[in-house]
Amino acid sequence: MKKTLPYTEAQIREIIKEYPTPFHIYDEKALRSRIRALQKAFSWNEGYREYYAVKACPNPVLMQIMKEEGCGMDCSSYAELMLSESVGITGDGIMFSSNATPAEDFEYARRLNATINLDDISHIDFLAKHGGIPEVISARFNPGGEFKIGTQIMGNPAEAKYGWTRPQLTEGFRKLKEMGVKEFGIHSFLSSNNIDNMYYPTLAALLFEVVKELSEELDIKIGFVNLSGGVGIPYRPEDAETDIQFVGDKVKEAYEKAFAGTNIKPRIFTELGRYVTGPVGTLVTTVLHEKKTHKDFIGCDACAANLMRPAMYGAYHHVTVLGKEDAPCDHLYDITGSLCESNDRFAIDRMLPEIEIGDIIAIHDTGAHGFSMGYNYNGKLRSAELLLREDGSVKLIRRAETTKDYFATFDFLGLPRLDEVK
């Protein structure tokens, strides 16, 4: 699959005149299209809803677009709850899934009447003390063992820090029923960035059986099954795009098989952060230097502080040299940033067209876990975020940090000349 971009070199150079690189830019048209395809795939389920994982790209302008498309928000912290409230999403529009949760986070979630998804059975008493037990609640299930699709091992839930065991679900749901809960939900996340089309259907079949068991065992209403995230995207050109319609159809088959002849009809929820926004974002950066030593290094004005995934995981992100999309890839480069860390590289031993100082590079698929994982190591400043609107215009949706922002938390020190900081 050829990686393409929604803009040309000429368009980007015009944008750079107003908004210097580096910046992340998001494609509104592609974002809306991906959400609509997801909703179509699960339209068979009455009450289906996508709860976007805010942590993937916590920008309120993008969240507003998703709200317009009917999405709720999956939040995991106080600040993410604030972001959701700021765009008018409260109540059952929020799924609050957190772990090692502070009391004030639970209390805020309860004030917003968010649906709370408990990560641990011990959180029942903690929530009762800090916010109170609601009438609708969910639990995150960890089945333990190995998670397989067919014969292929996709993960090892037994090693994960998240979720309740199966016996704890029975014990905890019985206790919650006695505490006044009237409706339950089941949630599980067993694999990350999985591009196997059978991931969701396999997970769904597992959860549907648990729903049947608990419904009969405890005589409770399980109103929803949250398949969480984990559906991947094709970071590499040779990777296949997830066939989301196929996925939705296969989940429907599992649903009908599990609940045929019963009155159990749970709503299906998803929390797809990477799938929804990952491919709609790119990090745009300018080439500043070329260094020839034992290797050929291309130094950019972006660094791992703008996109941590390659340094942190060795993750692959495709690289396009704007204006040279059709040029032969006959030069071997490492594409680097300027951090004092050797792993600050966006690409290693990558065959690309010949690169010159001043060229513009687009790093693909940064719309999830790109800007959101940014940091200030080496005094680096977080970049701007831009929105490429459906009409082709560009909107600034987060300004770039300045050194004044960087020093703002030191205001109690009365640093000299702070008013002169840019």
mmCIF file of N, CA, C and O in Angstrom, residues 284-358:
data_model
loop_
_atom_site.group_PDB
_atom_site.id
_atom_site.type_symbol
_atom_site.label_atom_id
_atom_site.label_comp_id
_atom_site.label_asym_id
_atom_site.label_seq_id
_atom_site.Cartn_x
_atom_site.Cartn_y
_atom_site.Cartn_z
ATOM 1 N N VAL A 284 5.583 17.219 10.416
ATOM 2 C CA VAL A 284 6.302 17.886 9.330
ATOM 3 C C VAL A 284 7.537 18.569 9.907
ATOM 4 O O VAL A 284 7.453 19.300 10.898
ATOM 5 N N THR A 285 8.671 18.329 9.289
ATOM 6 C CA THR A 285 9.943 18.827 9.819
ATOM 7 C C THR A 285 10.857 19.242 8.676
ATOM 8 O O THR A 285 10.739 18.737 7.549
ATOM 9 N N THR A 286 11.766 20.164 8.968
ATOM 10 C CA THR A 286 12.694 20.687 7.968
ATOM 11 C C THR A 286 14.090 20.131 8.201
ATOM 12 O O THR A 286 14.542 20.008 9.348
ATOM 13 N N VAL A 287 14.775 19.808 7.121
ATOM 14 C CA VAL A 287 16.146 19.307 7.201
ATOM 15 C C VAL A 287 17.090 20.481 7.467
ATOM 16 O O VAL A 287 17.122 21.457 6.722
ATOM 17 N N LEU A 288 17.858 20.381 8.552
ATOM 18 C CA LEU A 288 18.806 21.430 8.931
ATOM 19 C C LEU A 288 20.244 21.097 8.570
ATOM 20 O O LEU A 288 21.026 21.980 8.209
ATOM 21 N N HIS A 289 20.608 19.829 8.687
ATOM 22 C CA HIS A 289 22.016 19.449 8.509
ATOM 23 C C HIS A 289 22.118 18.070 7.870
ATOM 24 O O HIS A 289 21.203 17.239 7.983
ATOM 25 N N GLU A 290 23.256 17.830 7.246
ATOM 26 C CA GLU A 290 23.612 16.485 6.813
ATOM 27 C C GLU A 290 25.005 16.191 7.357
ATOM 28 O O GLU A 290 25.940 16.976 7.167
ATOM 29 N N LYS A 291 25.125 15.080 8.034
ATOM 30 C CA LYS A 291 26.390 14.699 8.658
ATOM 31 C C LYS A 291 26.861 13.381 8.055
ATOM 32 O O LYS A 291 26.132 12.375 8.087
ATOM 33 N N LYS A 292 28.083 13.377 7.527
ATOM 34 C CA LYS A 292 28.643 12.175 6.916
ATOM 35 C C LYS A 292 29.812 11.681 7.770
ATOM 36 O O LYS A 292 30.856 12.324 7.829
ATOM 37 N N THR A 293 29.601 10.571 8.474
ATOM 38 C CA THR A 293 30.686 9.938 9.234
ATOM 39 C C THR A 293 30.699 8.454 8.845
ATOM 40 O O THR A 293 30.873 8.125 7.679
ATOM 41 N N HIS A 294 30.488 7.583 9.808
ATOM 42 C CA HIS A 294 30.375 6.169 9.490
ATOM 43 C C HIS A 294 29.039 5.866 8.826
ATOM 44 O O HIS A 294 28.868 4.810 8.214
ATOM 45 N N LYS A 295 28.086 6.789 9.011
ATOM 46 C CA LYS A 295 26.789 6.687 8.366
ATOM 47 C C LYS A 295 26.441 8.070 7.824
ATOM 48 O O LYS A 295 27.119 9.056 8.114
ATOM 49 N N ASP A 296 25.354 8.130 7.071
ATOM 50 C CA ASP A 296 24.870 9.403 6.540
ATOM 51 C C ASP A 296 23.667 9.820 7.371
ATOM 52 O O ASP A 296 22.607 9.178 7.317
ATOM 53 N N PHE A 297 23.818 10.876 8.174
ATOM 54 C CA PHE A 297 22.774 11.340 9.074
ATOM 55 C C PHE A 297 22.119 12.604 8.509
ATOM 56 O O PHE A 297 22.809 13.542 8.109
ATOM 57 N N ILE A 298 20.789 12.618 8.554
ATOM 58 C CA ILE A 298 20.023 13.803 8.192
ATOM 59 C C ILE A 298 19.434 14.372 9.476
ATOM 60 O O ILE A 298 18.649 13.705 10.166
ATOM 61 N N GLY A 299 19.843 15.596 9.835
ATOM 62 C CA GLY A 299 19.392 16.228 11.073
ATOM 63 C C GLY A 299 18.220 17.166 10.830
ATOM 64 O O GLY A 299 18.300 18.076 9.996
ATOM 65 N N CYS A 300 17.134 16.965 11.560
ATOM 66 C CA CYS A 300 15.898 17.729 11.367
ATOM 67 C C CYS A 300 15.623 18.655 12.547
ATOM 68 O O CYS A 300 16.216 18.512 13.625
ATOM 69 N N ASP A 301 14.666 19.572 12.356
ATOM 70 C CA ASP A 301 14.299 20.449 13.473
ATOM 71 C C ASP A 301 13.282 19.795 14.404
ATOM 72 O O ASP A 301 12.973 20.338 15.459
ATOM 73 N N ALA A 302 12.749 18.631 14.049
ATOM 74 C CA ALA A 302 11.955 17.824 14.988
ATOM 75 C C ALA A 302 12.882 16.840 15.675
ATOM 76 O O ALA A 302 13.991 16.565 15.206
ATOM 77 N N CYS A 303 12.417 16.304 16.795
ATOM 78 C CA CYS A 303 13.208 15.316 17.527
ATOM 79 C C CYS A 303 12.264 14.380 18.265
ATOM 80 O O CYS A 303 11.038 14.482 18.127
ATOM 81 N N ALA A 304 12.827 13.478 19.059
ATOM 82 C CA ALA A 304 12.000 12.519 19.788
ATOM 83 C C ALA A 304 11.037 13.194 20.747
ATOM 84 O O ALA A 304 10.027 12.599 21.137
ATOM 85 N N ALA A 305 11.313 14.426 21.139
ATOM 86 C CA ALA A 305 10.377 15.157 21.991
ATOM 87 C C ALA A 305 9.062 15.445 21.252
ATOM 88 O O ALA A 305 8.031 15.694 21.878
ATOM 89 N N ASN A 306 9.101 15.416 19.922
ATOM 90 C CA ASN A 306 7.897 15.610 19.115
ATOM 91 C C ASN A 306 7.245 14.296 18.722
ATOM 92 O O ASN A 306 6.043 14.254 18.441
ATOM 93 N N LEU A 307 8.025 13.230 18.669
ATOM 94 C CA LEU A 307 7.515 11.897 18.327
ATOM 95 C C LEU A 307 8.418 10.871 18.985
ATOM 96 O O LEU A 307 9.521 10.593 18.510
ATOM 97 N N MET A 308 7.940 10.316 20.091
ATOM 98 C CA MET A 308 8.763 9.446 20.922
ATOM 99 C C MET A 308 8.776 7.991 20.465
ATOM 100 O O MET A 308 9.703 7.242 20.772
ATOM 101 N N ARG A 309 7.771 7.559 19.725
ATOM 102 C CA ARG A 309 7.599 6.133 19.453
ATOM 103 C C ARG A 309 8.837 5.452 18.852
ATOM 104 O O ARG A 309 9.203 4.348 19.291
ATOM 105 N N PRO A 310 9.506 6.046 17.842
ATOM 106 C CA PRO A 310 10.686 5.355 17.307
ATOM 107 C C PRO A 310 11.798 5.173 18.341
ATOM 108 O O PRO A 310 12.434 4.113 18.396
ATOM 109 N N ALA A 311 12.015 6.190 19.181
ATOM 110 C CA ALA A 311 13.058 6.089 20.204
ATOM 111 C C ALA A 311 12.656 5.133 21.318
ATOM 112 O O ALA A 311 13.488 4.384 21.844
ATOM 113 N N MET A 312 11.387 5.136 21.663
ATOM 114 C CA MET A 312 10.917 4.354 22.806
ATOM 115 C C MET A 312 10.726 2.875 22.462
ATOM 116 O O MET A 312 11.080 1.990 23.241
ATOM 117 N N TYR A 313 10.149 2.610 21.289
ATOM 118 C CA TYR A 313 9.799 1.239 20.914
ATOM 119 C C TYR A 313 10.589 0.705 19.723
ATOM 120 O O TYR A 313 10.419 -0.457 19.345
ATOM 121 N N GLY A 314 11.371 1.567 19.078
ATOM 122 C CA GLY A 314 11.933 1.180 17.788
ATOM 123 C C GLY A 314 10.855 1.125 16.727
ATOM 124 O O GLY A 314 10.973 0.398 15.726
ATOM 125 N N ALA A 315 9.771 1.876 16.933
ATOM 126 C CA ALA A 315 8.610 1.815 16.046
ATOM 127 C C ALA A 315 8.941 2.388 14.667
ATOM 128 O O ALA A 315 9.680 3.361 14.541
ATOM 129 N N TYR A 316 8.343 1.782 13.649
ATOM 130 C CA TYR A 316 8.509 2.251 12.278
ATOM 131 C C TYR A 316 7.484 3.340 11.971
ATOM 132 O O TYR A 316 6.295 3.184 12.244
ATOM 133 N N HIS A 317 7.952 4.451 11.406
ATOM 134 C CA HIS A 317 7.085 5.468 10.815
ATOM 135 C C HIS A 317 7.608 5.757 9.412
ATOM 136 O O HIS A 317 8.806 6.000 9.225
ATOM 137 N N HIS A 318 6.703 5.731 8.450
ATOM 138 C CA HIS A 318 7.112 5.966 7.075
ATOM 139 C C HIS A 318 7.532 7.426 6.898
ATOM 140 O O HIS A 318 6.986 8.321 7.553
ATOM 141 N N VAL A 319 8.496 7.647 6.027
ATOM 142 C CA VAL A 319 9.052 8.983 5.787
ATOM 143 C C VAL A 319 8.881 9.338 4.310
ATOM 144 O O VAL A 319 9.230 8.533 3.429
ATOM 145 N N THR A 320 8.352 10.528 4.055
ATOM 146 C CA THR A 320 8.253 11.050 2.693
ATOM 147 C C THR A 320 9.018 12.365 2.603
ATOM 148 O O THR A 320 8.844 13.239 3.463
ATOM 149 N N VAL A 321 9.863 12.485 1.595
ATOM 150 C CA VAL A 321 10.538 13.749 1.317
ATOM 151 C C VAL A 321 9.655 14.501 0.326
ATOM 152 O O VAL A 321 9.465 14.059 -0.813
ATOM 153 N N LEU A 322 9.064 15.605 0.780
ATOM 154 C CA LEU A 322 8.088 16.303 -0.041
ATOM 155 C C LEU A 322 8.727 16.814 -1.330
ATOM 156 O O LEU A 322 9.843 17.350 -1.328
ATOM 157 N N GLY A 323 7.992 16.647 -2.421
ATOM 158 C CA GLY A 323 8.485 17.033 -3.728
ATOM 159 C C GLY A 323 9.319 15.968 -4.392
ATOM 160 O O GLY A 323 9.680 16.092 -5.571
ATOM 161 N N LYS A 324 9.651 14.908 -3.645
ATOM 162 C CA LYS A 324 10.474 13.833 -4.200
ATOM 163 C C LYS A 324 9.769 12.477 -4.070
ATOM 164 O O LYS A 324 10.408 11.429 -3.984
ATOM 165 N N GLU A 325 8.438 12.531 -4.052
ATOM 166 C CA GLU A 325 7.655 11.313 -3.858
ATOM 167 C C GLU A 325 7.928 10.257 -4.926
ATOM 168 O O GLU A 325 7.828 9.049 -4.651
ATOM 169 N N ASP A 326 8.230 10.708 -6.143
ATOM 170 C CA ASP A 326 8.449 9.757 -7.239
ATOM 171 C C ASP A 326 9.929 9.586 -7.602
ATOM 172 O O ASP A 326 10.259 8.902 -8.571
ATOM 173 N N ALA A 327 10.806 10.202 -6.816
ATOM 174 C CA ALA A 327 12.242 10.060 -7.070
ATOM 175 C C ALA A 327 12.724 8.703 -6.582
ATOM 176 O O ALA A 327 12.154 8.112 -5.659
ATOM 177 N N PRO A 328 13.781 8.174 -7.180
ATOM 178 C CA PRO A 328 14.291 6.860 -6.747
ATOM 179 C C PRO A 328 14.840 6.905 -5.321
ATOM 180 O O PRO A 328 15.511 7.864 -4.936
ATOM 181 N N CYS A 329 14.537 5.863 -4.565
ATOM 182 C CA CYS A 329 15.054 5.765 -3.187
ATOM 183 C C CYS A 329 16.405 5.053 -3.242
ATOM 184 O O CYS A 329 16.495 3.829 -3.034
ATOM 185 N N ASP A 330 17.434 5.826 -3.516
ATOM 186 C CA ASP A 330 18.751 5.246 -3.764
ATOM 187 C C ASP A 330 19.828 5.754 -2.809
ATOM 188 O O ASP A 330 21.019 5.600 -3.067
ATOM 189 N N HIS A 331 19.395 6.383 -1.689
ATOM 190 C CA HIS A 331 20.345 6.846 -0.681
ATOM 191 C C HIS A 331 19.957 6.254 0.683
ATOM 192 O O HIS A 331 18.769 6.187 1.019
ATOM 193 N N LEU A 332 20.959 5.854 1.437
ATOM 194 C CA LEU A 332 20.730 5.244 2.749
ATOM 195 C C LEU A 332 20.979 6.282 3.843
ATOM 196 O O LEU A 332 22.087 6.810 3.960
ATOM 197 N N TYR A 333 19.935 6.542 4.661
ATOM 198 C CA TYR A 333 20.032 7.592 5.672
ATOM 199 C C TYR A 333 19.533 7.109 7.033
ATOM 200 O O TYR A 333 18.669 6.233 7.129
ATOM 201 N N ASP A 334 20.050 7.762 8.080
ATOM 202 C CA ASP A 334 19.387 7.814 9.380
ATOM 203 C C ASP A 334 18.797 9.212 9.509
ATOM 204 O O ASP A 334 19.506 10.207 9.309
ATOM 205 N N ILE A 335 17.514 9.297 9.827
ATOM 206 C CA ILE A 335 16.842 10.586 10.006
ATOM 207 C C ILE A 335 16.794 10.868 11.501
ATOM 208 O O ILE A 335 16.192 10.105 12.259
ATOM 209 N N THR A 336 17.442 11.942 11.937
ATOM 210 C CA THR A 336 17.629 12.178 13.370
ATOM 211 C C THR A 336 17.117 13.541 13.810
ATOM 212 O O THR A 336 16.899 14.441 13.002
ATOM 213 N N GLY A 337 16.963 13.647 15.114
ATOM 214 C CA GLY A 337 16.693 14.928 15.754
ATOM 215 C C GLY A 337 17.932 15.404 16.483
ATOM 216 O O GLY A 337 19.028 14.865 16.290
ATOM 217 N N SER A 338 17.745 16.392 17.371
ATOM 218 C CA SER A 338 18.904 17.047 18.008
ATOM 219 C C SER A 338 19.014 16.769 19.497
ATOM 220 O O SER A 338 19.776 17.444 20.196
ATOM 221 N N LEU A 339 18.276 15.788 20.008
ATOM 222 C CA LEU A 339 18.415 15.455 21.430
ATOM 223 C C LEU A 339 19.778 14.842 21.711
ATOM 224 O O LEU A 339 20.383 14.199 20.844
ATOM 225 N N CYS A 340 20.226 15.002 22.932
ATOM 226 C CA CYS A 340 21.479 14.373 23.363
ATOM 227 C C CYS A 340 21.201 12.925 23.753
ATOM 228 O O CYS A 340 21.467 12.489 24.884
ATOM 229 N N GLU A 341 20.630 12.189 22.830
ATOM 230 C CA GLU A 341 20.323 10.770 22.997
ATOM 231 C C GLU A 341 20.553 10.088 21.663
ATOM 232 O O GLU A 341 20.026 10.519 20.634
ATOM 233 N N SER A 342 21.306 9.006 21.671
ATOM 234 C CA SER A 342 21.637 8.331 20.422
ATOM 235 C C SER A 342 20.416 7.705 19.756
ATOM 236 O O SER A 342 20.418 7.481 18.544
ATOM 237 N N ASN A 343 19.372 7.408 20.559
ATOM 238 C CA ASN A 343 18.193 6.786 19.965
ATOM 239 C C ASN A 343 17.213 7.804 19.377
ATOM 240 O O ASN A 343 16.112 7.444 18.955
ATOM 241 N N ASP A 344 17.615 9.069 19.320
ATOM 242 C CA ASP A 344 16.752 10.113 18.756
ATOM 243 C C ASP A 344 16.805 10.033 17.224
ATOM 244 O O ASP A 344 17.422 10.851 16.557
ATOM 245 N N ARG A 345 16.136 9.006 16.698
ATOM 246 C CA ARG A 345 16.146 8.761 15.259
ATOM 247 C C ARG A 345 14.739 8.368 14.816
ATOM 248 O O ARG A 345 14.113 7.481 15.393
ATOM 249 N N PHE A 346 14.258 9.011 13.784
ATOM 250 C CA PHE A 346 12.945 8.687 13.224
ATOM 251 C C PHE A 346 13.032 7.519 12.253
ATOM 252 O O PHE A 346 12.041 6.831 12.010
ATOM 253 N N ALA A 347 14.182 7.324 11.655
ATOM 254 C CA ALA A 347 14.392 6.227 10.715
ATOM 255 C C ALA A 347 15.855 5.825 10.766
ATOM 256 O O ALA A 347 16.740 6.676 10.883
ATOM 257 N N ILE A 348 16.110 4.530 10.660
ATOM 258 C CA ILE A 348 17.477 3.995 10.691
ATOM 259 C C ILE A 348 17.701 3.157 9.435
ATOM 260 O O ILE A 348 16.879 2.293 9.095
ATOM 261 N N ASP A 349 18.787 3.457 8.754
ATOM 262 C CA ASP A 349 19.130 2.719 7.526
ATOM 263 C C ASP A 349 17.945 2.679 6.565
ATOM 264 O O ASP A 349 17.571 1.612 6.046
ATOM 265 N N ARG A 350 17.364 3.845 6.327
ATOM 266 C CA ARG A 350 16.185 3.948 5.460
ATOM 267 C C ARG A 350 16.601 4.397 4.059
ATOM 268 O O ARG A 350 17.315 5.401 3.908
ATOM 269 N N MET A 351 16.159 3.652 3.052
ATOM 270 C CA MET A 351 16.407 4.036 1.672
ATOM 271 C C MET A 351 15.412 5.119 1.276
ATOM 272 O O MET A 351 14.203 4.915 1.308
ATOM 273 N N LEU A 352 15.950 6.292 0.895
ATOM 274 C CA LEU A 352 15.136 7.453 0.562
ATOM 275 C C LEU A 352 15.749 8.170 -0.642
ATOM 276 O O LEU A 352 16.907 7.924 -1.001
ATOM 277 N N PRO A 353 14.992 9.080 -1.254
ATOM 278 C CA PRO A 353 15.596 9.903 -2.305
ATOM 279 C C PRO A 353 16.723 10.765 -1.719
ATOM 280 O O PRO A 353 16.792 10.969 -0.508
ATOM 281 N N GLU A 354 17.580 11.268 -2.576
ATOM 282 C CA GLU A 354 18.644 12.141 -2.103
ATOM 283 C C GLU A 354 18.035 13.344 -1.382
ATOM 284 O O GLU A 354 17.121 13.995 -1.894
ATOM 285 N N ILE A 355 18.515 13.625 -0.175
ATOM 286 C CA ILE A 355 17.972 14.694 0.667
ATOM 287 C C ILE A 355 18.966 15.848 0.718
ATOM 288 O O ILE A 355 20.179 15.646 0.854
ATOM 289 N N GLU A 356 18.442 17.054 0.642
ATOM 290 C CA GLU A 356 19.261 18.266 0.701
ATOM 291 C C GLU A 356 18.815 19.124 1.875
ATOM 292 O O GLU A 356 17.646 19.058 2.309
ATOM 293 N N ILE A 357 19.708 19.923 2.375
ATOM 294 C CA ILE A 357 19.355 20.860 3.447
ATOM 295 C C ILE A 357 18.238 21.784 2.952
ATOM 296 O O ILE A 357 18.287 22.294 1.831
ATOM 297 N N GLY A 358 17.233 21.942 3.800
ATOM 298 C CA GLY A 358 16.076 22.741 3.423
ATOM 299 C C GLY A 358 14.899 21.929 2.929
ATOM 300 O O GLY A 358 13.778 22.452 2.804
#
